[in-house]
Amino acid sequence: MSWTGGSGKKASVKIQLEYNLSTGEFLNVHVGPGKNNDRQFLPYSRNSILPNDLCIRDLGYFKLTDLAFWHEQQAYFLTRIKANTTIFTLNLTVKNPSEQFSQVDLHAYLDTLSYGESAEIPEVYLGKKCLSPCRLVLYRLTPEQLEVRRKKQVKVSTSLKFDYSEKTIALSEFNLFITNVPCNKLPLHDISKLYSLRWQMELIFKTWKSYFNIHRTKTSKPQRFNCQLYG
């Protein structure tokens, strides 16, 4: 989880925080330039991954190589993915290897899934080179949730002066989750609830801003900001 603060883009810093929800322990705290991509933090978090751990990540940290790493470490992951991610199912009854993968049509679920409902595809592959299958869960937003998302899209589109494609707008009605946790350990109806625990991270940053005023720092140097944060 990351938070970016400071006075303006050039003076901003980014806090990357990894938190153990079961023990309340901070596993990693890393401060860097605000312009850094969230995925640049991923190498720092690898040493804290142990077998049977569950890693919950948001869209900013999504990277296929890290999903493969967690799987190799015999750890579990639960993360959202972007709606434009290419998703495949595998049909081993087809003899030609080049035709065994079929792309999932997410648009089809717009006609079958009601607002606020979830559906699961139990075995999918994110790219034909991904050797480890995972579960794909589609959650269709409620009308209230969708209204909030549409307002954010309009704000981003206006700010950055671009238009979302019709495909992106249509598929943004979904939250898409992938996980390698077996369904007997994590049932479909618990996935979105478990993912919502990420909100605890938001509360941590909110507390830091309310009591420590970290969002009002004037420094752009990570070293100086570290002194303020730990002090």
PDB file of N, CA and C in Angstrom, residues 90-156:
ATOM      1  N   LEU A  90      -8.140 -22.840 -20.471  1.00  0.00           N
ATOM      2  CA  LEU A  90      -7.377 -23.886 -21.157  1.00  0.00           C
ATOM      3  C   LEU A  90      -8.270 -25.094 -21.405  1.00  0.00           C
ATOM      4  N   ASN A  91      -8.269 -25.569 -22.640  1.00  0.00           N
ATOM      5  CA  ASN A  91      -9.048 -26.749 -23.027  1.00  0.00           C
ATOM      6  C   ASN A  91      -8.085 -27.815 -23.538  1.00  0.00           C
ATOM      7  N   LEU A  92      -7.786 -28.798 -22.689  1.00  0.00           N
ATOM      8  CA  LEU A  92      -6.808 -29.826 -23.041  1.00  0.00           C
ATOM      9  C   LEU A  92      -7.373 -30.872 -23.995  1.00  0.00           C
ATOM     10  N   THR A  93      -8.679 -30.837 -24.260  1.00  0.00           N
ATOM     11  CA  THR A  93      -9.256 -31.790 -25.209  1.00  0.00           C
ATOM     12  C   THR A  93      -8.932 -31.429 -26.652  1.00  0.00           C
ATOM     13  N   VAL A  94      -8.488 -30.172 -26.840  1.00  0.00           N
ATOM     14  CA  VAL A  94      -8.076 -29.733 -28.180  1.00  0.00           C
ATOM     15  C   VAL A  94      -6.648 -30.209 -28.418  1.00  0.00           C
ATOM     16  N   LYS A  95      -6.417 -30.894 -29.512  1.00  0.00           N
ATOM     17  CA  LYS A  95      -5.109 -31.502 -29.764  1.00  0.00           C
ATOM     18  C   LYS A  95      -4.049 -30.484 -30.159  1.00  0.00           C
ATOM     19  N   ASN A  96      -4.433 -29.471 -30.915  1.00  0.00           N
ATOM     20  CA  ASN A  96      -3.472 -28.466 -31.365  1.00  0.00           C
ATOM     21  C   ASN A  96      -3.135 -27.522 -30.208  1.00  0.00           C
ATOM     22  N   PRO A  97      -1.873 -27.515 -29.723  1.00  0.00           N
ATOM     23  CA  PRO A  97      -1.504 -26.666 -28.586  1.00  0.00           C
ATOM     24  C   PRO A  97      -1.790 -25.190 -28.806  1.00  0.00           C
ATOM     25  N   SER A  98      -1.674 -24.736 -30.036  1.00  0.00           N
ATOM     26  CA  SER A  98      -1.892 -23.313 -30.320  1.00  0.00           C
ATOM     27  C   SER A  98      -3.362 -22.921 -30.200  1.00  0.00           C
ATOM     28  N   GLU A  99      -4.251 -23.906 -30.144  1.00  0.00           N
ATOM     29  CA  GLU A  99      -5.686 -23.631 -30.065  1.00  0.00           C
ATOM     30  C   GLU A  99      -6.282 -24.023 -28.718  1.00  0.00           C
ATOM     31  N   GLN A 100      -5.427 -24.425 -27.784  1.00  0.00           N
ATOM     32  CA  GLN A 100      -5.929 -24.869 -26.488  1.00  0.00           C
ATOM     33  C   GLN A 100      -6.398 -23.726 -25.600  1.00  0.00           C
ATOM     34  N   PHE A 101      -5.847 -22.523 -25.822  1.00  0.00           N
ATOM     35  CA  PHE A 101      -6.224 -21.367 -25.012  1.00  0.00           C
ATOM     36  C   PHE A 101      -7.348 -20.594 -25.678  1.00  0.00           C
ATOM     37  N   SER A 102      -8.379 -20.276 -24.917  1.00  0.00           N
ATOM     38  CA  SER A 102      -9.492 -19.461 -25.409  1.00  0.00           C
ATOM     39  C   SER A 102      -9.618 -18.225 -24.537  1.00  0.00           C
ATOM     40  N   GLN A 103      -9.732 -17.069 -25.172  1.00  0.00           N
ATOM     41  CA  GLN A 103      -9.828 -15.825 -24.417  1.00  0.00           C
ATOM     42  C   GLN A 103     -11.207 -15.682 -23.788  1.00  0.00           C
ATOM     43  N   VAL A 104     -11.221 -15.260 -22.538  1.00  0.00           N
ATOM     44  CA  VAL A 104     -12.470 -15.066 -21.809  1.00  0.00           C
ATOM     45  C   VAL A 104     -13.138 -13.774 -22.266  1.00  0.00           C
ATOM     46  N   ASP A 105     -14.427 -13.846 -22.581  1.00  0.00           N
ATOM     47  CA  ASP A 105     -15.202 -12.673 -22.980  1.00  0.00           C
ATOM     48  C   ASP A 105     -15.912 -12.121 -21.752  1.00  0.00           C
ATOM     49  N   LEU A 106     -15.335 -11.101 -21.146  1.00  0.00           N
ATOM     50  CA  LEU A 106     -15.916 -10.537 -19.932  1.00  0.00           C
ATOM     51  C   LEU A 106     -17.235  -9.821 -20.211  1.00  0.00           C
ATOM     52  N   HIS A 107     -17.413  -9.326 -21.437  1.00  0.00           N
ATOM     53  CA  HIS A 107     -18.652  -8.623 -21.779  1.00  0.00           C
ATOM     54  C   HIS A 107     -19.868  -9.533 -21.619  1.00  0.00           C
ATOM     55  N   ALA A 108     -19.674 -10.829 -21.811  1.00  0.00           N
ATOM     56  CA  ALA A 108     -20.802 -11.758 -21.716  1.00  0.00           C
ATOM     57  C   ALA A 108     -21.417 -11.747 -20.321  1.00  0.00           C
ATOM     58  N   TYR A 109     -20.607 -11.425 -19.316  1.00  0.00           N
ATOM     59  CA  TYR A 109     -21.110 -11.433 -17.942  1.00  0.00           C
ATOM     60  C   TYR A 109     -21.947 -10.209 -17.623  1.00  0.00           C
ATOM     61  N   LEU A 110     -21.890  -9.183 -18.477  1.00  0.00           N
ATOM     62  CA  LEU A 110     -22.743  -8.010 -18.279  1.00  0.00           C
ATOM     63  C   LEU A 110     -24.212  -8.376 -18.465  1.00  0.00           C
ATOM     64  N   ASP A 111     -24.479  -9.390 -19.275  1.00  0.00           N
ATOM     65  CA  ASP A 111     -25.857  -9.809 -19.536  1.00  0.00           C
ATOM     66  C   ASP A 111     -26.364 -10.847 -18.542  1.00  0.00           C
ATOM     67  N   THR A 112     -25.450 -11.483 -17.811  1.00  0.00           N
ATOM     68  CA  THR A 112     -25.850 -12.579 -16.925  1.00  0.00           C
ATOM     69  C   THR A 112     -25.691 -12.266 -15.447  1.00  0.00           C
ATOM     70  N   LEU A 113     -24.914 -11.242 -15.120  1.00  0.00           N
ATOM     71  CA  LEU A 113     -24.606 -10.947 -13.720  1.00  0.00           C
ATOM     72  C   LEU A 113     -25.340  -9.682 -13.288  1.00  0.00           C
ATOM     73  N   SER A 114     -26.152  -9.791 -12.257  1.00  0.00           N
ATOM     74  CA  SER A 114     -26.904  -8.639 -11.755  1.00  0.00           C
ATOM     75  C   SER A 114     -26.010  -7.747 -10.908  1.00  0.00           C
ATOM     76  N   TYR A 115     -26.449  -6.512 -10.686  1.00  0.00           N
ATOM     77  CA  TYR A 115     -25.683  -5.582  -9.861  1.00  0.00           C
ATOM     78  C   TYR A 115     -25.523  -6.136  -8.449  1.00  0.00           C
ATOM     79  N   GLY A 116     -24.296  -6.091  -7.949  1.00  0.00           N
ATOM     80  CA  GLY A 116     -24.015  -6.569  -6.606  1.00  0.00           C
ATOM     81  C   GLY A 116     -23.764  -8.062  -6.511  1.00  0.00           C
ATOM     82  N   GLU A 117     -23.814  -8.777  -7.633  1.00  0.00           N
ATOM     83  CA  GLU A 117     -23.582 -10.216  -7.642  1.00  0.00           C
ATOM     84  C   GLU A 117     -22.160 -10.554  -8.084  1.00  0.00           C
ATOM     85  N   SER A 118     -21.730 -11.775  -7.736  1.00  0.00           N
ATOM     86  CA  SER A 118     -20.405 -12.252  -8.099  1.00  0.00           C
ATOM     87  C   SER A 118     -20.500 -13.550  -8.880  1.00  0.00           C
ATOM     88  N   ALA A 119     -19.493 -13.797  -9.702  1.00  0.00           N
ATOM     89  CA  ALA A 119     -19.378 -15.052 -10.442  1.00  0.00           C
ATOM     90  C   ALA A 119     -17.910 -15.435 -10.469  1.00  0.00           C
ATOM     91  N   GLU A 120     -17.651 -16.727 -10.655  1.00  0.00           N
ATOM     92  CA  GLU A 120     -16.283 -17.209 -10.621  1.00  0.00           C
ATOM     93  C   GLU A 120     -15.991 -18.107 -11.813  1.00  0.00           C
ATOM     94  N   ILE A 121     -14.790 -17.919 -12.377  1.00  0.00           N
ATOM     95  CA  ILE A 121     -14.230 -18.872 -13.334  1.00  0.00           C
ATOM     96  C   ILE A 121     -13.095 -19.567 -12.592  1.00  0.00           C
ATOM     97  N   PRO A 122     -13.229 -20.846 -12.264  1.00  0.00           N
ATOM     98  CA  PRO A 122     -12.325 -21.490 -11.308  1.00  0.00           C
ATOM     99  C   PRO A 122     -10.897 -21.693 -11.787  1.00  0.00           C
ATOM    100  N   GLU A 123     -10.657 -21.656 -13.099  1.00  0.00           N
ATOM    101  CA  GLU A 123      -9.296 -21.870 -13.578  1.00  0.00           C
ATOM    102  C   GLU A 123      -9.036 -21.009 -14.811  1.00  0.00           C
ATOM    103  N   VAL A 124      -8.226 -19.982 -14.633  1.00  0.00           N
ATOM    104  CA  VAL A 124      -7.884 -19.091 -15.735  1.00  0.00           C
ATOM    105  C   VAL A 124      -6.373 -18.888 -15.770  1.00  0.00           C
ATOM    106  N   TYR A 125      -5.908 -18.377 -16.897  1.00  0.00           N
ATOM    107  CA  TYR A 125      -4.488 -18.087 -17.100  1.00  0.00           C
ATOM    108  C   TYR A 125      -4.374 -16.647 -17.585  1.00  0.00           C
ATOM    109  N   LEU A 126      -3.470 -15.893 -16.979  1.00  0.00           N
ATOM    110  CA  LEU A 126      -3.242 -14.500 -17.374  1.00  0.00           C
ATOM    111  C   LEU A 126      -2.084 -14.477 -18.352  1.00  0.00           C
ATOM    112  N   GLY A 127      -2.402 -14.664 -19.609  1.00  0.00           N
ATOM    113  CA  GLY A 127      -1.361 -14.767 -20.628  1.00  0.00           C
ATOM    114  C   GLY A 127      -1.033 -16.230 -20.875  1.00  0.00           C
ATOM    115  N   LYS A 128      -0.704 -16.556 -22.094  1.00  0.00           N
ATOM    116  CA  LYS A 128      -0.465 -17.948 -22.458  1.00  0.00           C
ATOM    117  C   LYS A 128       0.807 -18.512 -21.850  1.00  0.00           C
ATOM    118  N   LYS A 129       1.709 -17.637 -21.385  1.00  0.00           N
ATOM    119  CA  LYS A 129       2.959 -18.112 -20.799  1.00  0.00           C
ATOM    120  C   LYS A 129       2.853 -18.304 -19.283  1.00  0.00           C
ATOM    121  N   CYS A 130       1.712 -17.963 -18.710  1.00  0.00           N
ATOM    122  CA  CYS A 130       1.522 -18.129 -17.277  1.00  0.00           C
ATOM    123  C   CYS A 130       1.228 -19.603 -16.995  1.00  0.00           C
ATOM    124  N   LEU A 131       2.137 -20.275 -16.292  1.00  0.00           N
ATOM    125  CA  LEU A 131       2.013 -21.709 -16.091  1.00  0.00           C
ATOM    126  C   LEU A 131       1.097 -22.080 -14.934  1.00  0.00           C
ATOM    127  N   SER A 132       0.849 -21.150 -14.025  1.00  0.00           N
ATOM    128  CA  SER A 132       0.058 -21.463 -12.841  1.00  0.00           C
ATOM    129  C   SER A 132      -1.357 -20.912 -12.985  1.00  0.00           C
ATOM    130  N   PRO A 133      -2.367 -21.769 -12.931  1.00  0.00           N
ATOM    131  CA  PRO A 133      -3.746 -21.289 -13.026  1.00  0.00           C
ATOM    132  C   PRO A 133      -4.185 -20.592 -11.749  1.00  0.00           C
ATOM    133  N   CYS A 134      -5.170 -19.737 -11.846  1.00  0.00           N
ATOM    134  CA  CYS A 134      -5.721 -19.062 -10.681  1.00  0.00           C
ATOM    135  C   CYS A 134      -7.219 -18.880 -10.866  1.00  0.00           C
ATOM    136  N   ARG A 135      -7.881 -18.466  -9.816  1.00  0.00           N
ATOM    137  CA  ARG A 135      -9.323 -18.243  -9.862  1.00  0.00           C
ATOM    138  C   ARG A 135      -9.599 -16.800 -10.244  1.00  0.00           C
ATOM    139  N   LEU A 136     -10.590 -16.600 -11.102  1.00  0.00           N
ATOM    140  CA  LEU A 136     -11.032 -15.259 -11.472  1.00  0.00           C
ATOM    141  C   LEU A 136     -12.426 -15.041 -10.904  1.00  0.00           C
ATOM    142  N   VAL A 137     -12.578 -13.973 -10.146  1.00  0.00           N
ATOM    143  CA  VAL A 137     -13.872 -13.625  -9.564  1.00  0.00           C
ATOM    144  C   VAL A 137     -14.306 -12.275 -10.110  1.00  0.00           C
ATOM    145  N   LEU A 138     -15.514 -12.237 -10.638  1.00  0.00           N
ATOM    146  CA  LEU A 138     -16.087 -10.998 -11.156  1.00  0.00           C
ATOM    147  C   LEU A 138     -17.155 -10.521 -10.191  1.00  0.00           C
ATOM    148  N   TYR A 139     -16.997  -9.305  -9.721  1.00  0.00           N
ATOM    149  CA  TYR A 139     -18.006  -8.696  -8.852  1.00  0.00           C
ATOM    150  C   TYR A 139     -18.562  -7.484  -9.586  1.00  0.00           C
ATOM    151  N   ARG A 140     -19.874  -7.507  -9.853  1.00  0.00           N
ATOM    152  CA  ARG A 140     -20.490  -6.364 -10.530  1.00  0.00           C
ATOM    153  C   ARG A 140     -20.920  -5.341  -9.485  1.00  0.00           C
ATOM    154  N   LEU A 141     -20.473  -4.121  -9.661  1.00  0.00           N
ATOM    155  CA  LEU A 141     -20.741  -3.070  -8.686  1.00  0.00           C
ATOM    156  C   LEU A 141     -22.235  -2.819  -8.541  1.00  0.00           C
ATOM    157  N   THR A 142     -22.616  -2.357  -7.367  1.00  0.00           N
ATOM    158  CA  THR A 142     -23.985  -1.916  -7.157  1.00  0.00           C
ATOM    159  C   THR A 142     -24.173  -0.571  -7.867  1.00  0.00           C
ATOM    160  N   PRO A 143     -25.407  -0.151  -8.129  1.00  0.00           N
ATOM    161  CA  PRO A 143     -25.615   1.160  -8.770  1.00  0.00           C
ATOM    162  C   PRO A 143     -24.946   2.302  -8.008  1.00  0.00           C
ATOM    163  N   GLU A 144     -24.957   2.227  -6.682  1.00  0.00           N
ATOM    164  CA  GLU A 144     -24.331   3.280  -5.876  1.00  0.00           C
ATOM    165  C   GLU A 144     -22.816   3.273  -6.049  1.00  0.00           C
ATOM    166  N   GLN A 145     -22.218   2.094  -6.047  1.00  0.00           N
ATOM    167  CA  GLN A 145     -20.774   1.986  -6.251  1.00  0.00           C
ATOM    168  C   GLN A 145     -20.387   2.429  -7.658  1.00  0.00           C
ATOM    169  N   LEU A 146     -21.218   2.069  -8.619  1.00  0.00           N
ATOM    170  CA  LEU A 146     -20.936   2.434 -10.001  1.00  0.00           C
ATOM    171  C   LEU A 146     -21.010   3.946 -10.206  1.00  0.00           C
ATOM    172  N   GLU A 147     -21.923   4.596  -9.525  1.00  0.00           N
ATOM    173  CA  GLU A 147     -22.037   6.051  -9.626  1.00  0.00           C
ATOM    174  C   GLU A 147     -20.772   6.734  -9.126  1.00  0.00           C
ATOM    175  N   VAL A 148     -20.221   6.231  -8.021  1.00  0.00           N
ATOM    176  CA  VAL A 148     -18.974   6.774  -7.484  1.00  0.00           C
ATOM    177  C   VAL A 148     -17.835   6.574  -8.476  1.00  0.00           C
ATOM    178  N   ARG A 149     -17.758   5.394  -9.072  1.00  0.00           N
ATOM    179  CA  ARG A 149     -16.692   5.116 -10.036  1.00  0.00           C
ATOM    180  C   ARG A 149     -16.821   5.994 -11.284  1.00  0.00           C
ATOM    181  N   ARG A 150     -18.033   6.195 -11.752  1.00  0.00           N
ATOM    182  CA  ARG A 150     -18.231   7.027 -12.935  1.00  0.00           C
ATOM    183  C   ARG A 150     -17.777   8.465 -12.671  1.00  0.00           C
ATOM    184  N   LYS A 151     -18.056   8.974 -11.485  1.00  0.00           N
ATOM    185  CA  LYS A 151     -17.632  10.332 -11.141  1.00  0.00           C
ATOM    186  C   LYS A 151     -16.110  10.424 -11.136  1.00  0.00           C
ATOM    187  N   LYS A 152     -15.443   9.385 -10.624  1.00  0.00           N
ATOM    188  CA  LYS A 152     -13.981   9.381 -10.627  1.00  0.00           C
ATOM    189  C   LYS A 152     -13.450   9.345 -12.058  1.00  0.00           C
ATOM    190  N   GLN A 153     -14.099   8.563 -12.918  1.00  0.00           N
ATOM    191  CA  GLN A 153     -13.655   8.484 -14.309  1.00  0.00           C
ATOM    192  C   GLN A 153     -13.782   9.827 -15.010  1.00  0.00           C
ATOM    193  N   VAL A 154     -14.881  10.533 -14.754  1.00  0.00           N
ATOM    194  CA  VAL A 154     -15.076  11.854 -15.359  1.00  0.00           C
ATOM    195  C   VAL A 154     -14.002  12.819 -14.868  1.00  0.00           C
ATOM    196  N   LYS A 155     -13.693  12.737 -13.569  1.00  0.00           N
ATOM    197  CA  LYS A 155     -12.675  13.623 -12.998  1.00  0.00           C
ATOM    198  C   LYS A 155     -11.310  13.357 -13.614  1.00  0.00           C
ATOM    199  N   VAL A 156     -10.945  12.070 -13.737  1.00  0.00           N
ATOM    200  CA  VAL A 156      -9.650  11.716 -14.323  1.00  0.00           C
ATOM    201  C   VAL A 156      -9.612  12.100 -15.799  1.00  0.00           C
TER     202      VAL A 156
END
